[in-house]
PDB file of C-alpha atoms in Angstrom:
ATOM      1  CA  MET A   1      61.401  11.902  85.796  1.00  0.00           C
ATOM      2  CA  SER A   2      59.033   9.757  83.786  1.00  0.00           C
ATOM      3  CA  THR A   3      55.414  10.820  83.426  1.00  0.00           C
ATOM      4  CA  THR A   4      52.537   8.628  82.300  1.00  0.00           C
ATOM      5  CA  ILE A   5      49.562  10.281  80.637  1.00  0.00           C
ATOM      6  CA  SER A   6      46.461   8.081  80.638  1.00  0.00           C
ATOM      7  CA  VAL A   7      44.015   7.762  77.756  1.00  0.00           C
ATOM      8  CA  LEU A   8      41.459   9.755  79.760  1.00  0.00           C
ATOM      9  CA  ASP A   9      44.021  12.498  80.430  1.00  0.00           C
ATOM     10  CA  ALA A  10      44.838  12.514  76.724  1.00  0.00           C
ATOM     11  CA  GLY A  11      41.184  12.862  75.752  1.00  0.00           C
ATOM     12  CA  ILE A  12      40.686  15.837  78.086  1.00  0.00           C
ATOM     13  CA  LEU A  13      43.853  17.538  76.874  1.00  0.00           C
ATOM     14  CA  GLY A  14      42.835  16.829  73.271  1.00  0.00           C
ATOM     15  CA  VAL A  15      39.549  18.684  73.804  1.00  0.00           C
ATOM     16  CA  VAL A  16      41.382  21.629  75.371  1.00  0.00           C
ATOM     17  CA  GLU A  17      43.925  21.708  72.546  1.00  0.00           C
ATOM     18  CA  GLY A  18      41.289  21.505  69.820  1.00  0.00           C
ATOM     19  CA  LEU A  19      39.124  24.216  71.362  1.00  0.00           C
ATOM     20  CA  THR A  20      41.916  26.685  71.988  1.00  0.00           C
ATOM     21  CA  GLU A  21      44.652  26.163  69.361  1.00  0.00           C
ATOM     22  CA  PHE A  22      43.219  28.637  66.857  1.00  0.00           C
ATOM     23  CA  LEU A  23      41.117  30.820  69.116  1.00  0.00           C
ATOM     24  CA  PRO A  24      43.122  33.830  70.368  1.00  0.00           C
ATOM     25  CA  VAL A  25      43.031  32.600  73.962  1.00  0.00           C
ATOM     26  CA  SER A  26      46.295  30.610  74.139  1.00  0.00           C
ATOM     27  CA  SER A  27      46.170  26.856  73.748  1.00  0.00           C
ATOM     28  CA  THR A  28      49.495  26.503  75.585  1.00  0.00           C
ATOM     29  CA  GLY A  29      48.151  28.519  78.500  1.00  0.00           C
ATOM     30  CA  HIS A  30      44.958  26.483  78.714  1.00  0.00           C
ATOM     31  CA  LEU A  31      46.871  23.211  78.441  1.00  0.00           C
ATOM     32  CA  LYS A  32      49.269  24.210  81.218  1.00  0.00           C
ATOM     33  CA  ILE A  33      46.396  25.305  83.466  1.00  0.00           C
ATOM     34  CA  THR A  34      44.532  22.043  82.783  1.00  0.00           C
ATOM     35  CA  GLU A  35      47.676  19.998  83.406  1.00  0.00           C
ATOM     36  CA  GLY A  36      48.217  21.887  86.664  1.00  0.00           C
ATOM     37  CA  LEU A  37      44.674  21.155  87.830  1.00  0.00           C
ATOM     38  CA  MET A  38      45.174  17.482  86.897  1.00  0.00           C
ATOM     39  CA  ASP A  39      48.486  17.326  88.822  1.00  0.00           C
ATOM     40  CA  ILE A  40      50.425  16.715  85.620  1.00  0.00           C
ATOM     41  CA  PRO A  41      53.873  18.414  85.804  1.00  0.00           C
ATOM     42  CA  VAL A  42      53.766  21.123  83.142  1.00  0.00           C
ATOM     43  CA  ASP A  43      57.556  21.310  82.754  1.00  0.00           C
ATOM     44  CA  ASP A  44      58.098  17.557  82.394  1.00  0.00           C
ATOM     45  CA  LYS A  45      59.852  16.619  79.147  1.00  0.00           C
ATOM     46  CA  ALA A  46      57.259  13.988  78.237  1.00  0.00           C
ATOM     47  CA  VAL A  47      54.357  16.379  78.880  1.00  0.00           C
ATOM     48  CA  VAL A  48      55.908  19.119  76.745  1.00  0.00           C
ATOM     49  CA  GLY A  49      56.438  16.555  73.980  1.00  0.00           C
ATOM     50  CA  PHE A  50      52.886  15.236  74.286  1.00  0.00           C
ATOM     51  CA  THR A  51      51.286  18.670  73.997  1.00  0.00           C
ATOM     52  CA  ALA A  52      53.407  19.464  70.940  1.00  0.00           C
ATOM     53  CA  VAL A  53      52.379  16.208  69.263  1.00  0.00           C
ATOM     54  CA  ILE A  54      48.619  16.581  69.803  1.00  0.00           C
ATOM     55  CA  GLN A  55      48.889  19.988  68.147  1.00  0.00           C
ATOM     56  CA  VAL A  56      49.378  18.020  64.932  1.00  0.00           C
ATOM     57  CA  GLY A  57      45.747  16.910  65.218  1.00  0.00           C
ATOM     58  CA  ALA A  58      44.661  20.543  65.266  1.00  0.00           C
ATOM     59  CA  ILE A  59      46.935  21.332  62.325  1.00  0.00           C
ATOM     60  CA  ALA A  60      45.462  18.381  60.411  1.00  0.00           C
ATOM     61  CA  ALA A  61      42.058  19.978  60.924  1.00  0.00           C
ATOM     62  CA  VAL A  62      43.324  23.164  59.248  1.00  0.00           C
ATOM     63  CA  LEU A  63      44.793  21.129  56.388  1.00  0.00           C
ATOM     64  CA  VAL A  64      41.430  19.475  55.796  1.00  0.00           C
ATOM     65  CA  TYR A  65      39.422  22.693  56.202  1.00  0.00           C
ATOM     66  CA  PHE A  66      41.648  24.670  53.823  1.00  0.00           C
ATOM     67  CA  PHE A  67      42.438  21.743  51.525  1.00  0.00           C
ATOM     68  CA  GLY A  68      41.212  23.542  48.396  1.00  0.00           C
ATOM     69  CA  ASP A  69      43.268  26.662  49.175  1.00  0.00           C
ATOM     70  CA  ILE A  70      46.356  24.617  49.988  1.00  0.00           C
ATOM     71  CA  VAL A  71      46.121  22.650  46.734  1.00  0.00           C
ATOM     72  CA  ARG A  72      45.706  25.904  44.774  1.00  0.00           C
ATOM     73  CA  ILE A  73      48.684  27.576  46.490  1.00  0.00           C
ATOM     74  CA  ALA A  74      50.891  24.467  46.204  1.00  0.00           C
ATOM     75  CA  GLY A  75      49.958  24.146  42.536  1.00  0.00           C
ATOM     76  CA  ALA A  76      50.889  27.765  41.855  1.00  0.00           C
ATOM     77  CA  TRP A  77      54.186  27.274  43.707  1.00  0.00           C
ATOM     78  CA  GLY A  78      54.972  24.164  41.648  1.00  0.00           C
ATOM     79  CA  ARG A  79      54.162  25.936  38.380  1.00  0.00           C
ATOM     80  CA  GLY A  80      56.322  28.884  39.374  1.00  0.00           C
ATOM     81  CA  LEU A  81      59.329  26.650  39.983  1.00  0.00           C
ATOM     82  CA  VAL A  82      59.358  25.556  36.338  1.00  0.00           C
ATOM     83  CA  ARG A  83      57.581  28.391  34.513  1.00  0.00           C
ATOM     84  CA  PRO A  84      58.895  31.954  34.971  1.00  0.00           C
ATOM     85  CA  GLU A  85      55.613  33.542  33.843  1.00  0.00           C
ATOM     86  CA  ALA A  86      53.746  31.736  36.645  1.00  0.00           C
ATOM     87  CA  ARG A  87      55.881  33.526  39.241  1.00  0.00           C
ATOM     88  CA  ARG A  88      53.712  36.607  38.859  1.00  0.00           C
ATOM     89  CA  GLU A  89      50.790  34.798  40.494  1.00  0.00           C
ATOM     90  CA  HIS A  90      49.990  35.908  44.047  1.00  0.00           C
ATOM     91  CA  ASP A  91      49.608  32.298  45.204  1.00  0.00           C
ATOM     92  CA  TYR A  92      53.165  31.481  44.064  1.00  0.00           C
ATOM     93  CA  LYS A  93      54.540  34.434  46.007  1.00  0.00           C
ATOM     94  CA  PHE A  94      52.355  33.614  49.009  1.00  0.00           C
ATOM     95  CA  ALA A  95      53.793  30.086  49.208  1.00  0.00           C
ATOM     96  CA  TRP A  96      57.314  31.500  49.469  1.00  0.00           C
ATOM     97  CA  TRP A  97      56.175  34.061  52.009  1.00  0.00           C
ATOM     98  CA  VAL A  98      54.871  31.327  54.295  1.00  0.00           C
ATOM     99  CA  ILE A  99      58.225  29.531  54.014  1.00  0.00           C
ATOM    100  CA  PHE A 100      60.259  32.671  54.716  1.00  0.00           C
ATOM    101  CA  ALA A 101      57.963  33.800  57.538  1.00  0.00           C
ATOM    102  CA  THR A 102      58.401  30.460  59.313  1.00  0.00           C
ATOM    103  CA  ILE A 103      62.181  30.787  59.567  1.00  0.00           C
ATOM    104  CA  PRO A 104      62.265  33.218  62.540  1.00  0.00           C
ATOM    105  CA  ILE A 105      60.180  31.004  64.832  1.00  0.00           C
ATOM    106  CA  VAL A 106      62.211  27.919  63.851  1.00  0.00           C
ATOM    107  CA  VAL A 107      65.494  29.659  64.707  1.00  0.00           C
ATOM    108  CA  VAL A 108      64.194  30.938  68.057  1.00  0.00           C
ATOM    109  CA  GLY A 109      62.470  27.638  68.856  1.00  0.00           C
ATOM    110  CA  ILE A 110      65.661  25.640  68.434  1.00  0.00           C
ATOM    111  CA  GLY A 111      67.973  28.206  69.996  1.00  0.00           C
ATOM    112  CA  ALA A 112      65.835  28.900  73.055  1.00  0.00           C
ATOM    113  CA  LYS A 113      64.474  25.383  73.625  1.00  0.00           C
ATOM    114  CA  LYS A 114      65.928  24.983  77.139  1.00  0.00           C
ATOM    115  CA  LEU A 115      64.590  28.371  78.195  1.00  0.00           C
ATOM    116  CA  ILE A 116      61.157  27.661  76.716  1.00  0.00           C
ATOM    117  CA  GLN A 117      60.898  24.273  78.411  1.00  0.00           C
ATOM    118  CA  GLY A 118      62.421  25.574  81.631  1.00  0.00           C
ATOM    119  CA  PRO A 119      61.827  28.949  83.346  1.00  0.00           C
ATOM    120  CA  LEU A 120      59.338  30.203  80.747  1.00  0.00           C
ATOM    121  CA  ALA A 121      57.099  27.159  81.252  1.00  0.00           C
ATOM    122  CA  SER A 122      55.992  28.543  84.624  1.00  0.00           C
ATOM    123  CA  LEU A 123      52.279  29.114  85.221  1.00  0.00           C
ATOM    124  CA  TRP A 124      53.181  32.554  86.572  1.00  0.00           C
ATOM    125  CA  VAL A 125      54.494  33.378  83.094  1.00  0.00           C
ATOM    126  CA  VAL A 126      51.259  32.035  81.617  1.00  0.00           C
ATOM    127  CA  ALA A 127      49.173  34.287  83.892  1.00  0.00           C
ATOM    128  CA  ALA A 128      51.196  37.386  83.010  1.00  0.00           C
ATOM    129  CA  ALA A 129      51.172  36.584  79.273  1.00  0.00           C
ATOM    130  CA  LEU A 130      47.406  36.063  79.252  1.00  0.00           C
ATOM    131  CA  ILE A 131      46.871  39.553  80.629  1.00  0.00           C
ATOM    132  CA  VAL A 132      49.615  41.354  78.661  1.00  0.00           C
ATOM    133  CA  GLY A 133      48.578  39.633  75.427  1.00  0.00           C
ATOM    134  CA  SER A 134      45.050  40.907  75.941  1.00  0.00           C
ATOM    135  CA  GLY A 135      46.427  44.446  75.935  1.00  0.00           C
ATOM    136  CA  LEU A 136      47.970  43.844  72.511  1.00  0.00           C
ATOM    137  CA  MET A 137      44.664  42.515  71.178  1.00  0.00           C
ATOM    138  CA  TRP A 138      42.723  45.525  72.455  1.00  0.00           C
ATOM    139  CA  PHE A 139      45.340  47.890  71.009  1.00  0.00           C
ATOM    140  CA  ALA A 140      45.226  46.114  67.632  1.00  0.00           C
ATOM    141  CA  GLU A 141      41.446  46.396  67.457  1.00  0.00           C
ATOM    142  CA  SER A 142      41.575  50.094  68.386  1.00  0.00           C
ATOM    143  CA  ARG A 143      44.056  50.753  65.560  1.00  0.00           C
ATOM    144  CA  ALA A 144      42.601  48.403  62.946  1.00  0.00           C
ATOM    145  CA  THR A 145      41.724  49.980  59.588  1.00  0.00           C
ATOM    146  CA  GLN A 146      40.941  46.710  57.761  1.00  0.00           C
ATOM    147  CA  LYS A 147      41.700  48.376  54.431  1.00  0.00           C
ATOM    148  CA  ARG A 148      43.482  45.443  52.794  1.00  0.00           C
ATOM    149  CA  GLY A 149      42.431  41.923  51.914  1.00  0.00           C
ATOM    150  CA  GLU A 150      44.389  38.701  51.478  1.00  0.00           C
ATOM    151  CA  LYS A 151      45.273  39.388  47.840  1.00  0.00           C
ATOM    152  CA  GLU A 152      46.855  42.688  48.843  1.00  0.00           C
ATOM    153  CA  SER A 153      49.195  41.163  51.413  1.00  0.00           C
ATOM    154  CA  THR A 154      52.970  41.370  50.914  1.00  0.00           C
ATOM    155  CA  LEU A 155      56.157  39.601  51.969  1.00  0.00           C
ATOM    156  CA  SER A 156      56.751  42.173  54.700  1.00  0.00           C
ATOM    157  CA  ASP A 157      53.230  41.499  56.022  1.00  0.00           C
ATOM    158  CA  ALA A 158      53.916  37.768  56.176  1.00  0.00           C
ATOM    159  CA  MET A 159      57.311  38.289  57.842  1.00  0.00           C
ATOM    160  CA  LEU A 160      55.861  40.582  60.503  1.00  0.00           C
ATOM    161  CA  VAL A 161      52.917  38.293  61.245  1.00  0.00           C
ATOM    162  CA  GLY A 162      55.134  35.204  61.157  1.00  0.00           C
ATOM    163  CA  SER A 163      57.668  36.770  63.531  1.00  0.00           C
ATOM    164  CA  SER A 164      54.897  37.665  65.973  1.00  0.00           C
ATOM    165  CA  GLN A 165      54.524  33.931  66.650  1.00  0.00           C
ATOM    166  CA  ILE A 166      57.747  34.182  68.650  1.00  0.00           C
ATOM    167  CA  LEU A 167      55.858  36.010  71.412  1.00  0.00           C
ATOM    168  CA  ALA A 168      53.673  32.958  72.005  1.00  0.00           C
ATOM    169  CA  LEU A 169      56.651  30.611  71.730  1.00  0.00           C
ATOM    170  CA  LEU A 170      58.617  32.429  74.425  1.00  0.00           C
ATOM    171  CA  PHE A 171      55.692  33.369  76.648  1.00  0.00           C
ATOM    172  CA  PRO A 172      53.091  30.591  76.911  1.00  0.00           C
ATOM    173  CA  GLY A 173      49.766  32.248  77.494  1.00  0.00           C
ATOM    174  CA  PHE A 174      50.398  35.008  74.956  1.00  0.00           C
ATOM    175  CA  SER A 175      48.578  33.045  72.206  1.00  0.00           C
ATOM    176  CA  ARG A 176      50.021  32.400  68.771  1.00  0.00           C
ATOM    177  CA  SER A 177      46.742  33.181  67.025  1.00  0.00           C
ATOM    178  CA  GLY A 178      46.173  36.226  69.228  1.00  0.00           C
ATOM    179  CA  ALA A 179      49.608  37.606  68.362  1.00  0.00           C
ATOM    180  CA  THR A 180      49.334  36.890  64.642  1.00  0.00           C
ATOM    181  CA  ILE A 181      45.767  38.175  64.219  1.00  0.00           C
ATOM    182  CA  SER A 182      46.695  41.321  66.163  1.00  0.00           C
ATOM    183  CA  ALA A 183      49.781  41.842  63.999  1.00  0.00           C
ATOM    184  CA  GLY A 184      47.639  41.440  60.879  1.00  0.00           C
ATOM    185  CA  LEU A 185      45.159  44.037  62.122  1.00  0.00           C
ATOM    186  CA  LEU A 186      47.940  46.493  62.998  1.00  0.00           C
ATOM    187  CA  ILE A 187      49.283  46.401  59.417  1.00  0.00           C
ATOM    188  CA  GLY A 188      45.866  47.055  57.913  1.00  0.00           C
ATOM    189  CA  LEU A 189      44.591  43.606  56.969  1.00  0.00           C
ATOM    190  CA  ASP A 190      40.898  42.947  57.438  1.00  0.00           C
ATOM    191  CA  ARG A 191      40.009  40.613  60.286  1.00  0.00           C
ATOM    192  CA  VAL A 192      39.202  37.557  58.133  1.00  0.00           C
ATOM    193  CA  SER A 193      42.407  37.945  56.069  1.00  0.00           C
ATOM    194  CA  ALA A 194      44.488  38.321  59.243  1.00  0.00           C
ATOM    195  CA  THR A 195      42.875  35.185  60.675  1.00  0.00           C
ATOM    196  CA  ARG A 196      43.422  33.160  57.499  1.00  0.00           C
ATOM    197  CA  LEU A 197      47.066  34.273  57.379  1.00  0.00           C
ATOM    198  CA  SER A 198      47.387  33.168  61.009  1.00  0.00           C
ATOM    199  CA  PHE A 199      46.101  29.721  60.038  1.00  0.00           C
ATOM    200  CA  PHE A 200      48.436  29.317  57.061  1.00  0.00           C
ATOM    201  CA  LEU A 201      51.494  30.417  59.042  1.00  0.00           C
ATOM    202  CA  GLY A 202      50.574  28.015  61.832  1.00  0.00           C
ATOM    203  CA  ILE A 203      50.664  24.960  59.576  1.00  0.00           C
ATOM    204  CA  PRO A 204      54.473  24.640  59.119  1.00  0.00           C
ATOM    205  CA  ALA A 205      55.354  26.041  62.563  1.00  0.00           C
ATOM    206  CA  LEU A 206      53.118  23.745  64.605  1.00  0.00           C
ATOM    207  CA  THR A 207      53.608  20.689  62.408  1.00  0.00           C
ATOM    208  CA  GLY A 208      57.377  21.072  62.709  1.00  0.00           C
ATOM    209  CA  ALA A 209      57.113  21.424  66.487  1.00  0.00           C
ATOM    210  CA  GLY A 210      55.032  18.250  66.742  1.00  0.00           C
ATOM    211  CA  ILE A 211      57.460  16.204  64.666  1.00  0.00           C
ATOM    212  CA  TYR A 212      60.463  17.613  66.553  1.00  0.00           C
ATOM    213  CA  GLU A 213      58.979  16.697  69.951  1.00  0.00           C
ATOM    214  CA  LEU A 214      57.666  13.242  68.961  1.00  0.00           C
ATOM    215  CA  LYS A 215      60.768  11.401  70.159  1.00  0.00           C
ATOM    216  CA  ASP A 216      60.529  13.019  73.597  1.00  0.00           C
ATOM    217  CA  ALA A 217      56.849  12.154  73.979  1.00  0.00           C
ATOM    218  CA  LEU A 218      57.346   8.500  73.037  1.00  0.00           C
ATOM    219  CA  GLY A 219      60.630   8.076  74.855  1.00  0.00           C
ATOM    220  CA  ALA A 220      59.742   9.592  78.220  1.00  0.00           C
ATOM    221  CA  GLY A 221      56.649   7.766  79.411  1.00  0.00           C
ATOM    222  CA  VAL A 222      53.823   8.625  77.009  1.00  0.00           C
ATOM    223  CA  GLY A 223      52.431   5.600  75.184  1.00  0.00           C
ATOM    224  CA  ALA A 224      51.111   5.408  71.647  1.00  0.00           C
ATOM    225  CA  ALA A 225      47.449   5.050  72.713  1.00  0.00           C
ATOM    226  CA  PRO A 226      47.270   8.381  74.615  1.00  0.00           C
ATOM    227  CA  LEU A 227      49.071  10.116  71.758  1.00  0.00           C
ATOM    228  CA  ILE A 228      46.576   8.750  69.219  1.00  0.00           C
ATOM    229  CA  VAL A 229      43.542   9.593  71.353  1.00  0.00           C
ATOM    230  CA  GLY A 230      44.774  13.110  72.130  1.00  0.00           C
ATOM    231  CA  THR A 231      45.587  13.794  68.488  1.00  0.00           C
ATOM    232  CA  VAL A 232      42.290  12.465  67.095  1.00  0.00           C
ATOM    233  CA  VAL A 233      40.203  14.343  69.659  1.00  0.00           C
ATOM    234  CA  SER A 234      42.107  17.572  69.010  1.00  0.00           C
ATOM    235  CA  PHE A 235      41.505  17.127  65.252  1.00  0.00           C
ATOM    236  CA  VAL A 236      37.731  16.779  65.584  1.00  0.00           C
ATOM    237  CA  VAL A 237      37.325  19.647  68.039  1.00  0.00           C
ATOM    238  CA  ALA A 238      39.762  21.934  66.185  1.00  0.00           C
ATOM    239  CA  TYR A 239      37.903  21.497  62.879  1.00  0.00           C
ATOM    240  CA  ALA A 240      34.713  22.789  64.472  1.00  0.00           C
ATOM    241  CA  SER A 241      36.658  25.579  66.191  1.00  0.00           C
ATOM    242  CA  VAL A 242      38.239  26.798  62.926  1.00  0.00           C
ATOM    243  CA  ALA A 243      34.899  26.880  61.128  1.00  0.00           C
ATOM    244  CA  TRP A 244      33.314  28.815  63.986  1.00  0.00           C
ATOM    245  CA  LEU A 245      36.150  31.346  64.328  1.00  0.00           C
ATOM    246  CA  LEU A 246      36.100  32.339  60.647  1.00  0.00           C
ATOM    247  CA  ARG A 247      32.365  32.987  60.846  1.00  0.00           C
ATOM    248  CA  PHE A 248      32.807  34.908  64.101  1.00  0.00           C
ATOM    249  CA  VAL A 249      35.562  37.305  62.980  1.00  0.00           C
ATOM    250  CA  ALA A 250      33.637  38.164  59.822  1.00  0.00           C
ATOM    251  CA  LYS A 251      31.161  40.110  61.976  1.00  0.00           C
ATOM    252  CA  HIS A 252      32.767  40.616  65.399  1.00  0.00           C
ATOM    253  CA  THR A 253      35.946  41.998  66.960  1.00  0.00           C
ATOM    254  CA  ILE A 254      38.364  39.871  68.985  1.00  0.00           C
ATOM    255  CA  GLU A 255      37.887  42.041  72.073  1.00  0.00           C
ATOM    256  CA  VAL A 256      35.640  39.442  73.721  1.00  0.00           C
ATOM    257  CA  PHE A 257      38.578  37.023  73.694  1.00  0.00           C
ATOM    258  CA  ALA A 258      40.788  39.690  75.274  1.00  0.00           C
ATOM    259  CA  LEU A 259      38.309  40.155  78.129  1.00  0.00           C
ATOM    260  CA  TYR A 260      38.109  36.394  78.668  1.00  0.00           C
ATOM    261  CA  ARG A 261      41.917  36.165  78.779  1.00  0.00           C
ATOM    262  CA  VAL A 262      42.176  38.893  81.429  1.00  0.00           C
ATOM    263  CA  LEU A 263      39.610  37.129  83.604  1.00  0.00           C
ATOM    264  CA  LEU A 264      41.373  33.795  83.120  1.00  0.00           C
ATOM    265  CA  GLY A 265      44.722  35.366  83.986  1.00  0.00           C
ATOM    266  CA  ILE A 266      43.305  36.785  87.209  1.00  0.00           C
ATOM    267  CA  VAL A 267      41.756  33.421  88.127  1.00  0.00           C
ATOM    268  CA  LEU A 268      45.099  31.717  87.488  1.00  0.00           C
ATOM    269  CA  VAL A 269      46.922  34.200  89.726  1.00  0.00           C
ATOM    270  CA  ILE A 270      44.419  33.437  92.507  1.00  0.00           C
ATOM    271  CA  LEU A 271      44.826  29.668  92.026  1.00  0.00           C
ATOM    272  CA  LEU A 272      48.623  29.996  92.196  1.00  0.00           C
ATOM    273  CA  ALA A 273      48.578  32.401  95.153  1.00  0.00           C
ATOM    274  CA  THR A 274      46.349  30.052  97.144  1.00  0.00           C
ATOM    275  CA  SER A 275      48.413  26.988  96.127  1.00  0.00           C
ATOM    276  CA  THR A 276      45.320  25.398  94.542  1.00  0.00           C
ATOM    277  CA  ILE A 277      47.687  24.600  91.718  1.00  0.00           C
ATOM    278  CA  THR A 278      51.473  24.709  91.953  1.00  0.00           C
ATOM    279  CA  ALA A 279      53.796  26.510  89.555  1.00  0.00           C
ATOM    280  CA  PRO A 280      56.949  24.604  88.546  1.00  0.00           C
TER     281      PRO A 280
END
């Protein structure tokens, strides 16, 4: 089945992607709901590829926003490769941690691709994951001690937070950022450090997914123009979203997002039950 996504469709989906990629509300869930309301088949190969590609726009926004940090960390990693004394720097270790912590989601993403793009792409799964994921976020906030900052993070922290991304990969609606921020809070990181770690771990995971799916998006009915529009729009909106979220979590809990997710999950169940939108 070949699906054509118009430039207007791409612009709308780009806004949704940019707004929700890094907020703990599930960008995949919001995209699938929006696609359902627009009568775009959520389990179509071209649509799955398109949504993965426009995520690159959101990731580019993170690269630009954290450019100074990324240059510093990459520089420390480069120095550590050639100078043994530089390997004591936290930034050198952190660079390796991001690499190691990305491996689990890559392995699961490749191994479970058919399952992820098939049965687990259902909007019923999205509805359930929105609500269940909210429970994890509430639990994480109730247990959060926020005793440690970014400089006190460890490899085991990065591996645990990185592995939590698998929940969002398998269950669209769970939210990658929601899972990772919650995991960071549960291991004692402060809210800003957990959020920043979520951003850094998202860079290789989401960029890799976009590149991997590019051939499907271009080869199954999605033209270059919609891809460009969707990606550019998601970049602009995501940059503003990242800046806002970091300011927000510095002074507020993520419980408000959990409440929103529960309400959205209930609304989605009603829409599906009344056949206002159809689950694949």
